[in-house]
PDB file of C-alpha atoms in Angstrom:
ATOM      1  CA  MET A  62       0.000   0.000   0.000  1.00 53.00           C
ATOM      2  CA  ASP A  63       1.233   3.489  -0.880  1.00 78.00           C
ATOM      3  CA  SER A  64       2.740   5.268   2.140  1.00 90.00           C
ATOM      4  CA  GLY A  65       0.422   8.196   1.512  1.00 94.00           C
ATOM      5  CA  PHE A  66      -2.616   6.038   2.227  1.00 97.00           C
ATOM      6  CA  LYS A  67      -0.992   4.653   5.382  1.00 96.00           C
ATOM      7  CA  ASN A  68      -0.231   8.168   6.535  1.00 97.00           C
ATOM      8  CA  ILE A  69      -3.737   9.482   5.984  1.00 98.00           C
ATOM      9  CA  ASP A  70      -5.198   6.364   7.641  1.00 97.00           C
ATOM     10  CA  SER A  71      -3.175   7.058  10.752  1.00 97.00           C
ATOM     11  CA  TYR A  72      -4.085  10.746  10.737  1.00 98.00           C
ATOM     12  CA  LEU A  73      -7.810  10.112  10.406  1.00 98.00           C
ATOM     13  CA  LYS A  74      -7.736   7.594  13.254  1.00 97.00           C
ATOM     14  CA  LYS A  75      -6.151  10.150  15.571  1.00 97.00           C
ATOM     15  CA  TYR A  76      -8.612  13.010  15.082  1.00 98.00           C
ATOM     16  CA  ASP A  77     -12.324  13.596  14.471  1.00 97.00           C
ATOM     17  CA  LYS A  78     -12.491  17.326  13.689  1.00 98.00           C
ATOM     18  CA  PHE A  79     -10.706  18.936  10.774  1.00 98.00           C
ATOM     19  CA  ILE A  80     -10.064  22.253   9.083  1.00 98.00           C
ATOM     20  CA  ILE A  81      -9.361  22.079   5.340  1.00 98.00           C
ATOM     21  CA  SER A  82      -7.331  24.857   3.713  1.00 98.00           C
ATOM     22  CA  THR A  83      -5.589  25.493   0.421  1.00 98.00           C
ATOM     23  CA  HIS A  84      -2.961  28.018  -0.619  1.00 95.00           C
ATOM     24  CA  GLU A  85      -3.495  31.779  -0.735  1.00 91.00           C
ATOM     25  CA  SER A  86      -4.903  33.111  -4.015  1.00 90.00           C
ATOM     26  CA  PRO A  87      -6.685  29.755  -4.402  1.00 95.00           C
ATOM     27  CA  ASP A  88      -7.148  28.193  -7.817  1.00 95.00           C
ATOM     28  CA  ALA A  89      -9.584  25.658  -9.249  1.00 97.00           C
ATOM     29  CA  ASP A  90      -7.426  22.676  -8.300  1.00 98.00           C
ATOM     30  CA  GLY A  91      -7.062  23.593  -4.636  1.00 98.00           C
ATOM     31  CA  LEU A  92     -10.713  24.596  -4.364  1.00 98.00           C
ATOM     32  CA  GLY A  93     -12.022  21.537  -6.166  1.00 98.00           C
ATOM     33  CA  ALA A  94      -9.881  19.291  -3.982  1.00 98.00           C
ATOM     34  CA  GLU A  95     -11.264  20.978  -0.855  1.00 98.00           C
ATOM     35  CA  ILE A  96     -14.890  20.467  -1.842  1.00 98.00           C
ATOM     36  CA  ALA A  97     -14.432  16.806  -2.765  1.00 98.00           C
ATOM     37  CA  PHE A  98     -12.268  16.085   0.285  1.00 98.00           C
ATOM     38  CA  ASN A  99     -14.704  17.800   2.630  1.00 98.00           C
ATOM     39  CA  GLU A 100     -17.487  15.568   1.320  1.00 98.00           C
ATOM     40  CA  LEU A 101     -15.292  12.526   1.924  1.00 98.00           C
ATOM     41  CA  LEU A 102     -14.573  13.509   5.538  1.00 98.00           C
ATOM     42  CA  LEU A 103     -18.261  14.021   6.242  1.00 98.00           C
ATOM     43  CA  SER A 104     -19.074  10.628   4.720  1.00 98.00           C
ATOM     44  CA  LEU A 105     -16.508   9.086   7.079  1.00 98.00           C
ATOM     45  CA  GLY A 106     -18.332  10.551  10.072  1.00 98.00           C
ATOM     46  CA  LYS A 107     -15.827  13.322  10.672  1.00 98.00           C
ATOM     47  CA  LYS A 108     -16.550  16.980  11.354  1.00 98.00           C
ATOM     48  CA  SER A 109     -14.863  19.357   8.945  1.00 98.00           C
ATOM     49  CA  ILE A 110     -14.872  22.958   7.833  1.00 98.00           C
ATOM     50  CA  ILE A 111     -13.169  24.661   4.886  1.00 98.00           C
ATOM     51  CA  ILE A 112     -11.299  27.857   5.757  1.00 98.00           C
ATOM     52  CA  ASN A 113      -9.286  29.804   3.162  1.00 98.00           C
ATOM     53  CA  SER A 114      -7.450  33.088   3.531  1.00 95.00           C
ATOM     54  CA  ASP A 115      -8.537  34.541   0.173  1.00 93.00           C
ATOM     55  CA  PRO A 116     -11.832  34.539  -1.777  1.00 93.00           C
ATOM     56  CA  MET A 117     -12.254  32.128  -4.641  1.00 93.00           C
ATOM     57  CA  PRO A 118     -12.148  33.478  -8.198  1.00 92.00           C
ATOM     58  CA  PHE A 119     -15.575  34.302  -9.617  1.00 92.00           C
ATOM     59  CA  THR A 120     -15.002  31.841 -12.462  1.00 93.00           C
ATOM     60  CA  VAL A 121     -14.735  28.932  -9.995  1.00 96.00           C
ATOM     61  CA  LYS A 122     -17.649  29.770  -7.682  1.00 96.00           C
ATOM     62  CA  PHE A 123     -19.972  27.422  -9.545  1.00 97.00           C
ATOM     63  CA  ILE A 124     -18.338  24.368  -7.934  1.00 98.00           C
ATOM     64  CA  ASP A 125     -19.191  25.557  -4.408  1.00 98.00           C
ATOM     65  CA  THR A 126     -22.807  24.467  -4.765  1.00 95.00           C
ATOM     66  CA  GLU A 127     -23.515  24.500  -1.014  1.00 96.00           C
ATOM     67  CA  ASN A 128     -21.451  27.552   0.020  1.00 96.00           C
ATOM     68  CA  GLU A 129     -19.062  25.417   2.036  1.00 97.00           C
ATOM     69  CA  ILE A 130     -15.948  27.512   1.532  1.00 98.00           C
ATOM     70  CA  ASN A 131     -15.381  30.025   4.326  1.00 97.00           C
ATOM     71  CA  ILE A 132     -13.088  33.022   4.025  1.00 97.00           C
ATOM     72  CA  PHE A 133     -10.899  33.936   6.962  1.00 96.00           C
ATOM     73  CA  ASP A 134     -11.792  37.626   7.294  1.00 92.00           C
ATOM     74  CA  GLU A 135     -13.322  39.994   9.822  1.00 89.00           C
ATOM     75  CA  HIS A 136     -16.762  38.446   9.304  1.00 91.00           C
ATOM     76  CA  PHE A 137     -15.700  34.874  10.015  1.00 94.00           C
ATOM     77  CA  THR A 138     -15.706  33.362  13.498  1.00 94.00           C
ATOM     78  CA  LEU A 139     -13.646  30.310  14.304  1.00 95.00           C
ATOM     79  CA  PRO A 140     -15.380  27.411  16.086  1.00 94.00           C
ATOM     80  CA  ASP A 141     -15.300  27.722  19.877  1.00 95.00           C
ATOM     81  CA  ASP A 142     -13.606  24.326  20.045  1.00 96.00           C
ATOM     82  CA  ILE A 143     -10.933  25.218  17.489  1.00 96.00           C
ATOM     83  CA  ASN A 144      -8.261  23.668  19.723  1.00 96.00           C
ATOM     84  CA  GLU A 145      -9.869  20.272  19.096  1.00 97.00           C
ATOM     85  CA  TYR A 146      -9.313  20.499  15.322  1.00 98.00           C
ATOM     86  CA  ALA A 147      -6.484  19.126  13.206  1.00 98.00           C
ATOM     87  CA  GLN A 148      -5.852  20.561   9.750  1.00 98.00           C
ATOM     88  CA  PHE A 149      -5.517  19.330   6.176  1.00 98.00           C
ATOM     89  CA  VAL A 150      -3.499  21.537   3.813  1.00 98.00           C
ATOM     90  CA  LEU A 151      -4.269  20.908   0.136  1.00 98.00           C
ATOM     91  CA  ASP A 152      -2.371  21.795  -3.051  1.00 97.00           C
ATOM     92  CA  THR A 153       0.709  23.230  -1.344  1.00 95.00           C
ATOM     93  CA  ASN A 154       3.501  21.579   0.608  1.00 92.00           C
ATOM     94  CA  ASP A 155       4.217  24.694   2.677  1.00 91.00           C
ATOM     95  CA  TYR A 156       1.829  25.204   5.584  1.00 95.00           C
ATOM     96  CA  ASP A 157       2.585  28.917   5.796  1.00 91.00           C
ATOM     97  CA  ASN A 158       1.507  29.266   2.152  1.00 92.00           C
ATOM     98  CA  ILE A 159      -2.166  29.162   3.189  1.00 96.00           C
ATOM     99  CA  GLY A 160      -2.026  32.913   3.822  1.00 92.00           C
ATOM    100  CA  ALA A 161      -3.298  35.041   6.697  1.00 92.00           C
ATOM    101  CA  ALA A 162      -5.125  32.158   8.380  1.00 95.00           C
ATOM    102  CA  TYR A 163      -1.790  30.489   9.040  1.00 96.00           C
ATOM    103  CA  HIS A 164      -0.794  32.980  11.724  1.00 94.00           C
ATOM    104  CA  THR A 165      -3.990  32.313  13.685  1.00 95.00           C
ATOM    105  CA  LEU A 166      -4.283  28.570  13.178  1.00 96.00           C
ATOM    106  CA  LYS A 167      -0.674  27.356  13.446  1.00 95.00           C
ATOM    107  CA  ASP A 168      -0.614  27.509  17.267  1.00 94.00           C
ATOM    108  CA  ARG A 169      -4.219  26.393  17.770  1.00 96.00           C
ATOM    109  CA  VAL A 170      -4.765  23.293  15.658  1.00 97.00           C
ATOM    110  CA  LEU A 171      -3.640  19.921  16.968  1.00 98.00           C
ATOM    111  CA  ASP A 172      -1.737  18.820  13.892  1.00 97.00           C
ATOM    112  CA  THR A 173      -1.366  19.369  10.129  1.00 98.00           C
ATOM    113  CA  PHE A 174      -1.377  16.987   7.173  1.00 98.00           C
ATOM    114  CA  ILE A 175      -0.398  17.877   3.602  1.00 97.00           C
ATOM    115  CA  ILE A 176      -2.010  16.547   0.417  1.00 98.00           C
ATOM    116  CA  ASP A 177      -0.056  17.865  -2.552  1.00 97.00           C
ATOM    117  CA  HIS A 178       1.533  17.179  -5.942  1.00 95.00           C
ATOM    118  CA  HIS A 179       4.170  19.908  -6.289  1.00 92.00           C
ATOM    119  CA  GLU A 180       7.927  19.509  -6.471  1.00 82.00           C
ATOM    120  CA  GLY A 181       9.856  20.214  -3.300  1.00 75.00           C
ATOM    121  CA  GLY A 182       9.050  19.390   0.297  1.00 71.00           C
ATOM    122  CA  ARG A 183      10.918  16.066   0.113  1.00 74.00           C
ATOM    123  CA  ASP A 184      11.393  16.177   3.880  1.00 81.00           C
ATOM    124  CA  LYS A 185       7.607  15.931   4.254  1.00 87.00           C
ATOM    125  CA  PHE A 186       7.030  12.878   2.039  1.00 84.00           C
ATOM    126  CA  ASP A 187       7.317  10.313   4.840  1.00 90.00           C
ATOM    127  CA  SER A 188       4.512  11.707   6.990  1.00 93.00           C
ATOM    128  CA  ASN A 189       2.059  13.234   4.499  1.00 97.00           C
ATOM    129  CA  PHE A 190       0.447  12.404   1.145  1.00 97.00           C
ATOM    130  CA  ILE A 191       2.623  14.033  -1.520  1.00 95.00           C
ATOM    131  CA  LYS A 192       2.564  12.530  -4.993  1.00 95.00           C
ATOM    132  CA  VAL A 193       4.551  14.679  -7.413  1.00 93.00           C
ATOM    133  CA  GLU A 194       3.665  12.563 -10.435  1.00 94.00           C
ATOM    134  CA  ALA A 195      -0.046  13.323  -9.996  1.00 96.00           C
ATOM    135  CA  SER A 196      -1.579  15.812 -12.418  1.00 97.00           C
ATOM    136  CA  SER A 197      -3.329  17.726  -9.646  1.00 97.00           C
ATOM    137  CA  ALA A 198      -4.410  17.748  -6.029  1.00 98.00           C
ATOM    138  CA  CYS A 199      -7.862  16.772  -7.299  1.00 98.00           C
ATOM    139  CA  GLU A 200      -6.419  13.592  -8.814  1.00 98.00           C
ATOM    140  CA  ILE A 201      -4.966  12.637  -5.429  1.00 98.00           C
ATOM    141  CA  VAL A 202      -8.231  13.361  -3.626  1.00 98.00           C
ATOM    142  CA  TYR A 203     -10.066  11.182  -6.153  1.00 98.00           C
ATOM    143  CA  ASP A 204      -7.652   8.334  -5.341  1.00 98.00           C
ATOM    144  CA  ILE A 205      -8.276   8.829  -1.621  1.00 98.00           C
ATOM    145  CA  ILE A 206     -12.053   8.724  -2.119  1.00 98.00           C
ATOM    146  CA  GLU A 207     -11.654   5.493  -4.098  1.00 97.00           C
ATOM    147  CA  TYR A 208      -9.373   4.080  -1.414  1.00 97.00           C
ATOM    148  CA  TYR A 209     -12.063   4.534   1.228  1.00 97.00           C
ATOM    149  CA  GLY A 210     -14.645   2.940  -1.021  1.00 97.00           C
ATOM    150  CA  LYS A 211     -16.892   5.976  -1.233  1.00 97.00           C
ATOM    151  CA  ASP A 212     -19.014   6.875  -4.229  1.00 94.00           C
ATOM    152  CA  ILE A 213     -18.153   9.886  -6.361  1.00 97.00           C
ATOM    153  CA  THR A 214     -21.164  12.193  -6.169  1.00 98.00           C
ATOM    154  CA  PHE A 215     -22.030  14.805  -8.775  1.00 98.00           C
ATOM    155  CA  LYS A 216     -20.706  17.560  -6.492  1.00 98.00           C
ATOM    156  CA  SER A 217     -17.339  15.876  -6.070  1.00 98.00           C
ATOM    157  CA  ALA A 218     -17.190  14.853  -9.740  1.00 98.00           C
ATOM    158  CA  GLN A 219     -17.748  18.425 -10.903  1.00 98.00           C
ATOM    159  CA  ALA A 220     -15.202  19.800  -8.428  1.00 98.00           C
ATOM    160  CA  ILE A 221     -12.550  17.195  -9.298  1.00 98.00           C
ATOM    161  CA  TYR A 222     -13.024  17.521 -13.061  1.00 98.00           C
ATOM    162  CA  THR A 223     -12.805  21.325 -12.794  1.00 98.00           C
ATOM    163  CA  GLY A 224      -9.590  21.153 -10.790  1.00 98.00           C
ATOM    164  CA  MET A 225      -7.996  18.702 -13.194  1.00 98.00           C
ATOM    165  CA  VAL A 226      -8.952  20.749 -16.263  1.00 97.00           C
ATOM    166  CA  PHE A 227      -7.348  23.807 -14.685  1.00 96.00           C
ATOM    167  CA  ASP A 228      -4.152  22.201 -13.435  1.00 95.00           C
ATOM    168  CA  THR A 229      -3.503  20.174 -16.586  1.00 95.00           C
ATOM    169  CA  GLY A 230      -4.088  23.113 -18.927  1.00 91.00           C
ATOM    170  CA  SER A 231      -7.108  21.298 -20.354  1.00 94.00           C
ATOM    171  CA  PHE A 232      -5.295  17.948 -20.313  1.00 96.00           C
ATOM    172  CA  ARG A 233      -2.135  19.024 -22.139  1.00 90.00           C
ATOM    173  CA  TYR A 234       0.551  19.524 -19.460  1.00 89.00           C
ATOM    174  CA  PRO A 235       3.257  16.845 -18.998  1.00 89.00           C
ATOM    175  CA  LYS A 236       1.742  15.251 -15.875  1.00 93.00           C
ATOM    176  CA  THR A 237      -1.463  14.395 -17.707  1.00 95.00           C
ATOM    177  CA  SER A 238      -1.528  10.592 -17.648  1.00 97.00           C
ATOM    178  CA  PRO A 239      -3.863   7.767 -18.686  1.00 97.00           C
ATOM    179  CA  LEU A 240      -5.090   7.769 -15.078  1.00 97.00           C
ATOM    180  CA  THR A 241      -5.992  11.454 -15.407  1.00 98.00           C
ATOM    181  CA  TYR A 242      -8.204  10.664 -18.382  1.00 98.00           C
ATOM    182  CA  ARG A 243      -9.805   7.690 -16.620  1.00 98.00           C
ATOM    183  CA  ILE A 244     -10.687   9.880 -13.659  1.00 98.00           C
ATOM    184  CA  ALA A 245     -12.056  12.540 -16.007  1.00 98.00           C
ATOM    185  CA  ALA A 246     -14.218   9.933 -17.744  1.00 98.00           C
ATOM    186  CA  HIS A 247     -15.609   8.739 -14.419  1.00 98.00           C
ATOM    187  CA  CYS A 248     -16.407  12.327 -13.404  1.00 98.00           C
ATOM    188  CA  ILE A 249     -18.277  12.841 -16.682  1.00 98.00           C
ATOM    189  CA  GLU A 250     -20.207   9.625 -16.046  1.00 98.00           C
ATOM    190  CA  LYS A 251     -21.215  11.108 -12.703  1.00 98.00           C
ATOM    191  CA  GLY A 252     -22.564  14.275 -14.330  1.00 98.00           C
ATOM    192  CA  ALA A 253     -19.635  16.653 -14.783  1.00 98.00           C
ATOM    193  CA  ASN A 254     -20.282  18.613 -17.988  1.00 98.00           C
ATOM    194  CA  PRO A 255     -17.037  19.376 -19.894  1.00 98.00           C
ATOM    195  CA  PHE A 256     -18.548  22.157 -22.000  1.00 97.00           C
ATOM    196  CA  LYS A 257     -20.195  23.978 -19.085  1.00 97.00           C
ATOM    197  CA  ILE A 258     -17.101  23.658 -16.914  1.00 98.00           C
ATOM    198  CA  TYR A 259     -14.810  25.023 -19.618  1.00 97.00           C
ATOM    199  CA  GLU A 260     -17.278  27.854 -20.265  1.00 97.00           C
ATOM    200  CA  GLN A 261     -17.353  28.791 -16.574  1.00 96.00           C
ATOM    201  CA  LEU A 262     -13.574  28.646 -16.204  1.00 94.00           C
ATOM    202  CA  TYR A 263     -12.450  30.357 -19.381  1.00 92.00           C
ATOM    203  CA  GLU A 264     -15.381  32.176 -20.984  1.00 92.00           C
ATOM    204  CA  ASN A 265     -16.857  33.892 -17.953  1.00 91.00           C
ATOM    205  CA  ASN A 266     -14.449  36.757 -17.317  1.00 89.00           C
ATOM    206  CA  SER A 267     -15.452  40.285 -16.364  1.00 91.00           C
ATOM    207  CA  LEU A 268     -14.865  43.260 -18.638  1.00 95.00           C
ATOM    208  CA  SER A 269     -12.506  44.681 -16.013  1.00 96.00           C
ATOM    209  CA  SER A 270     -10.389  41.531 -16.211  1.00 94.00           C
ATOM    210  CA  PHE A 271     -10.129  41.982 -19.977  1.00 95.00           C
ATOM    211  CA  GLU A 272      -8.896  45.542 -19.456  1.00 97.00           C
ATOM    212  CA  LEU A 273      -6.431  44.326 -16.834  1.00 97.00           C
ATOM    213  CA  ARG A 274      -5.092  41.743 -19.251  1.00 96.00           C
ATOM    214  CA  SER A 275      -4.472  44.454 -21.846  1.00 97.00           C
ATOM    215  CA  ARG A 276      -2.486  46.480 -19.321  1.00 98.00           C
ATOM    216  CA  ILE A 277      -0.409  43.457 -18.372  1.00 98.00           C
ATOM    217  CA  LEU A 278       0.351  42.749 -22.026  1.00 97.00           C
ATOM    218  CA  SER A 279       1.379  46.365 -22.535  1.00 97.00           C
ATOM    219  CA  THR A 280       4.302  45.774 -20.146  1.00 98.00           C
ATOM    220  CA  MET A 281       5.629  42.945 -22.302  1.00 97.00           C
ATOM    221  CA  GLU A 282       9.393  42.760 -22.637  1.00 97.00           C
ATOM    222  CA  VAL A 283      10.834  40.365 -25.220  1.00 97.00           C
ATOM    223  CA  LEU A 284      14.104  38.783 -24.102  1.00 97.00           C
ATOM    224  CA  GLN A 285      16.498  35.976 -24.968  1.00 96.00           C
ATOM    225  CA  GLY A 286      16.072  36.470 -28.699  1.00 96.00           C
ATOM    226  CA  GLY A 287      12.307  36.074 -28.548  1.00 96.00           C
ATOM    227  CA  ARG A 288      12.350  32.960 -26.381  1.00 97.00           C
ATOM    228  CA  LEU A 289      11.339  34.696 -23.131  1.00 98.00           C
ATOM    229  CA  ILE A 290       8.587  37.237 -22.446  1.00 98.00           C
ATOM    230  CA  ALA A 291       8.419  39.124 -19.157  1.00 98.00           C
ATOM    231  CA  MET A 292       5.356  41.011 -17.906  1.00 98.00           C
ATOM    232  CA  LYS A 293       4.153  42.953 -14.862  1.00 98.00           C
ATOM    233  CA  LEU A 294       0.963  42.982 -12.796  1.00 98.00           C
ATOM    234  CA  THR A 295       1.009  45.931 -10.407  1.00 97.00           C
ATOM    235  CA  PRO A 296      -1.309  47.221  -7.670  1.00 96.00           C
ATOM    236  CA  ALA A 297      -1.821  50.365  -9.785  1.00 97.00           C
ATOM    237  CA  MET A 298      -3.301  48.228 -12.563  1.00 97.00           C
ATOM    238  CA  LEU A 299      -5.742  46.631 -10.143  1.00 97.00           C
ATOM    239  CA  GLU A 300      -6.830  50.013  -8.809  1.00 97.00           C
ATOM    240  CA  ALA A 301      -7.259  51.458 -12.304  1.00 97.00           C
ATOM    241  CA  THR A 302      -9.330  48.575 -13.667  1.00 97.00           C
ATOM    242  CA  GLY A 303     -11.191  47.363 -10.590  1.00 96.00           C
ATOM    243  CA  ALA A 304     -10.249  43.799 -11.507  1.00 94.00           C
ATOM    244  CA  SER A 305      -9.142  41.283  -8.906  1.00 91.00           C
ATOM    245  CA  PHE A 306      -5.623  39.945  -8.547  1.00 92.00           C
ATOM    246  CA  ALA A 307      -6.861  36.446  -9.430  1.00 88.00           C
ATOM    247  CA  GLU A 308      -8.252  37.732 -12.722  1.00 91.00           C
ATOM    248  CA  GLY A 309      -4.831  38.951 -13.784  1.00 93.00           C
ATOM    249  CA  GLU A 310      -2.826  35.862 -12.941  1.00 90.00           C
ATOM    250  CA  PRO A 311      -3.846  33.725 -15.983  1.00 90.00           C
ATOM    251  CA  ALA A 312      -2.067  36.236 -18.238  1.00 95.00           C
ATOM    252  CA  ILE A 313       1.137  34.324 -17.484  1.00 95.00           C
ATOM    253  CA  ASN A 314       0.067  31.683 -20.020  1.00 93.00           C
ATOM    254  CA  LEU A 315      -0.545  33.991 -22.983  1.00 95.00           C
ATOM    255  CA  PRO A 316       3.069  34.401 -24.193  1.00 96.00           C
ATOM    256  CA  LEU A 317       3.417  30.644 -24.607  1.00 95.00           C
ATOM    257  CA  THR A 318       0.890  30.794 -27.444  1.00 94.00           C
ATOM    258  CA  VAL A 319       3.468  32.746 -29.489  1.00 96.00           C
ATOM    259  CA  ARG A 320       5.687  30.797 -31.874  1.00 96.00           C
ATOM    260  CA  GLY A 321       9.245  30.610 -30.617  1.00 96.00           C
ATOM    261  CA  VAL A 322       8.447  31.614 -27.024  1.00 97.00           C
ATOM    262  CA  VAL A 323       9.409  28.879 -24.573  1.00 97.00           C
ATOM    263  CA  ALA A 324       9.276  30.804 -21.302  1.00 97.00           C
ATOM    264  CA  SER A 325       7.028  33.388 -19.674  1.00 98.00           C
ATOM    265  CA  ILE A 326       7.452  35.253 -16.403  1.00 98.00           C
ATOM    266  CA  LEU A 327       4.971  37.469 -14.558  1.00 98.00           C
ATOM    267  CA  ILE A 328       6.108  39.646 -11.671  1.00 98.00           C
ATOM    268  CA  LYS A 329       2.975  40.527  -9.719  1.00 97.00           C
ATOM    269  CA  GLN A 330       1.690  42.168  -6.564  1.00 96.00           C
ATOM    270  CA  ASP A 331      -1.793  42.417  -5.097  1.00 93.00           C
ATOM    271  CA  LEU A 332      -3.082  45.599  -3.446  1.00 92.00           C
ATOM    272  CA  GLU A 333      -1.682  44.154  -0.243  1.00 85.00           C
ATOM    273  CA  GLY A 334       0.855  41.435   0.257  1.00 83.00           C
ATOM    274  CA  PRO A 335       4.269  40.417  -1.040  1.00 91.00           C
ATOM    275  CA  VAL A 336       5.662  40.572  -4.555  1.00 96.00           C
ATOM    276  CA  LYS A 337       5.285  37.230  -6.322  1.00 96.00           C
ATOM    277  CA  VAL A 338       6.906  35.669  -9.357  1.00 97.00           C
ATOM    278  CA  SER A 339       5.170  33.187 -11.669  1.00 96.00           C
ATOM    279  CA  MET A 340       7.102  31.246 -14.303  1.00 97.00           C
ATOM    280  CA  ARG A 341       5.880  29.062 -17.166  1.00 95.00           C
ATOM    281  CA  THR A 342       7.900  27.125 -19.736  1.00 95.00           C
ATOM    282  CA  LYS A 343       7.639  24.605 -22.542  1.00 92.00           C
ATOM    283  CA  GLY A 344       9.634  21.427 -23.070  1.00 89.00           C
ATOM    284  CA  ASN A 345      12.606  20.563 -20.886  1.00 89.00           C
ATOM    285  CA  HIS A 346      13.065  24.018 -19.377  1.00 93.00           C
ATOM    286  CA  ASP A 347      12.783  23.379 -15.630  1.00 92.00           C
ATOM    287  CA  VAL A 348      11.643  26.315 -13.489  1.00 94.00           C
ATOM    288  CA  ALA A 349      10.707  24.242 -10.409  1.00 91.00           C
ATOM    289  CA  LYS A 350      14.368  24.145  -9.376  1.00 92.00           C
ATOM    290  CA  ILE A 351      14.642  27.927  -9.743  1.00 95.00           C
ATOM    291  CA  ALA A 352      11.505  28.418  -7.670  1.00 94.00           C
ATOM    292  CA  MET A 353      12.736  26.123  -4.901  1.00 92.00           C
ATOM    293  CA  GLU A 354      16.101  27.886  -4.798  1.00 94.00           C
ATOM    294  CA  ASN A 355      14.156  31.072  -4.066  1.00 94.00           C
ATOM    295  CA  GLY A 356      11.923  29.571  -1.384  1.00 90.00           C
ATOM    296  CA  GLY A 357       9.042  28.628  -3.654  1.00 89.00           C
ATOM    297  CA  GLY A 358       7.944  25.537  -5.542  1.00 88.00           C
ATOM    298  CA  GLY A 359       5.759  24.139  -8.267  1.00 87.00           C
ATOM    299  CA  HIS A 360       6.183  21.913 -11.325  1.00 87.00           C
ATOM    300  CA  LYS A 361       8.871  21.572 -13.957  1.00 90.00           C
ATOM    301  CA  ASN A 362       7.002  23.844 -16.388  1.00 91.00           C
ATOM    302  CA  ALA A 363       4.976  25.937 -13.920  1.00 91.00           C
ATOM    303  CA  ALA A 364       6.425  27.308 -10.709  1.00 92.00           C
ATOM    304  CA  GLY A 365       6.778  30.453  -8.637  1.00 93.00           C
ATOM    305  CA  PHE A 366       8.094  32.111  -5.512  1.00 94.00           C
ATOM    306  CA  LYS A 367       7.571  35.096  -3.237  1.00 93.00           C
ATOM    307  CA  SER A 368      10.078  37.914  -3.004  1.00 95.00           C
ATOM    308  CA  LYS A 369      11.068  39.880   0.075  1.00 93.00           C
ATOM    309  CA  LEU A 370      12.267  42.733  -2.129  1.00 95.00           C
ATOM    310  CA  SER A 371      10.345  45.609  -3.649  1.00 96.00           C
ATOM    311  CA  PHE A 372       8.609  45.193  -6.994  1.00 97.00           C
ATOM    312  CA  ASN A 373      11.248  47.204  -8.849  1.00 96.00           C
ATOM    313  CA  LYS A 374      14.101  45.205  -7.350  1.00 97.00           C
ATOM    314  CA  THR A 375      12.353  41.874  -7.844  1.00 97.00           C
ATOM    315  CA  TYR A 376      11.730  42.411 -11.562  1.00 97.00           C
ATOM    316  CA  PRO A 377      15.371  42.288 -12.773  1.00 97.00           C
ATOM    317  CA  LEU A 378      16.258  39.631 -10.219  1.00 97.00           C
ATOM    318  CA  ALA A 379      13.434  37.373 -11.421  1.00 97.00           C
ATOM    319  CA  ILE A 380      14.397  37.808 -15.065  1.00 97.00           C
ATOM    320  CA  ASN A 381      17.982  36.935 -14.198  1.00 96.00           C
ATOM    321  CA  GLU A 382      16.801  33.811 -12.380  1.00 96.00           C
ATOM    322  CA  ILE A 383      14.595  32.452 -15.160  1.00 97.00           C
ATOM    323  CA  SER A 384      17.285  33.262 -17.726  1.00 96.00           C
ATOM    324  CA  LYS A 385      19.353  30.484 -16.148  1.00 94.00           C
ATOM    325  CA  ILE A 386      17.250  27.949 -18.042  1.00 94.00           C
ATOM    326  CA  PHE A 387      18.862  29.155 -21.265  1.00 92.00           C
ATOM    327  CA  ASP A 388      22.313  28.370 -19.904  1.00 80.00           C
ATOM    328  CA  VAL A 389      21.386  24.685 -19.868  1.00 66.00           C
ATOM    329  CA  SER A 390      21.537  22.810 -23.148  1.00 49.00           C
ATOM    330  CA  GLU A 391      18.107  21.792 -24.397  1.00 48.00           C
TER     331      GLU A 391
END
């Protein structure tokens, strides 16, 4: 039996109350995994509650059919018995990457358990459920549901399919496997609608997000002989357009649609919070190693890290870091 299943077995036997959280600026994979995993815990007779630090993107709200996802803000009240809860952290192998909630929960929960598929965190493999070859956190959660012999409901099927579509780039990224497609097929059999899900995720953007995307593209800098494109997402852009930070983040993928471009980098900052760097590549260009060297993580072709420097200082540093991939023979 996979050590991940043994680990989660042991964890579930120790505790009965759980908080489920995903990373800050949550995406469809983390959110879908939360919804499906929460349903599993409830079916196992456990008590659980989803608490995230940041709101979910508008384009993903359709999967939260029962309004189960709570946002850790001034309007949210923790359970009175919070000290009796353990915590599951999904889609990130760094506990402190869950955002503002981390500072309140880290000294109050009984224990933490990670379910993730990103590179890095090798020191956590022995005691958690980290499967780097998985296409997504949703794929891992599906396996866990199957392991416990529970049925995949429509709610979980829709959430899992949505997360996998997002994290595989519509089933085209390198970690997409035959298993990924088998899970997708099962989710469709259970009622997940591929057309409606794609429409919600990618054809449901606000006009302000479209304006924000144009401003991000206007910062484009072509480097490395046309192989690398760098862009910026600044707080000023968010204020000018009224768009959310989450609506601007997908712009990182646009340069890779250009012939000859093999790498894209987006230096970004929300109205509040640290400067962040997102990197995307094609082929054998590995940015996960670069991200981990800078305290971040991710996948071979999609990774990122936070910077402790100002935006203006981070920008050249980040470009210098990603440019290292061109020093390695292809």
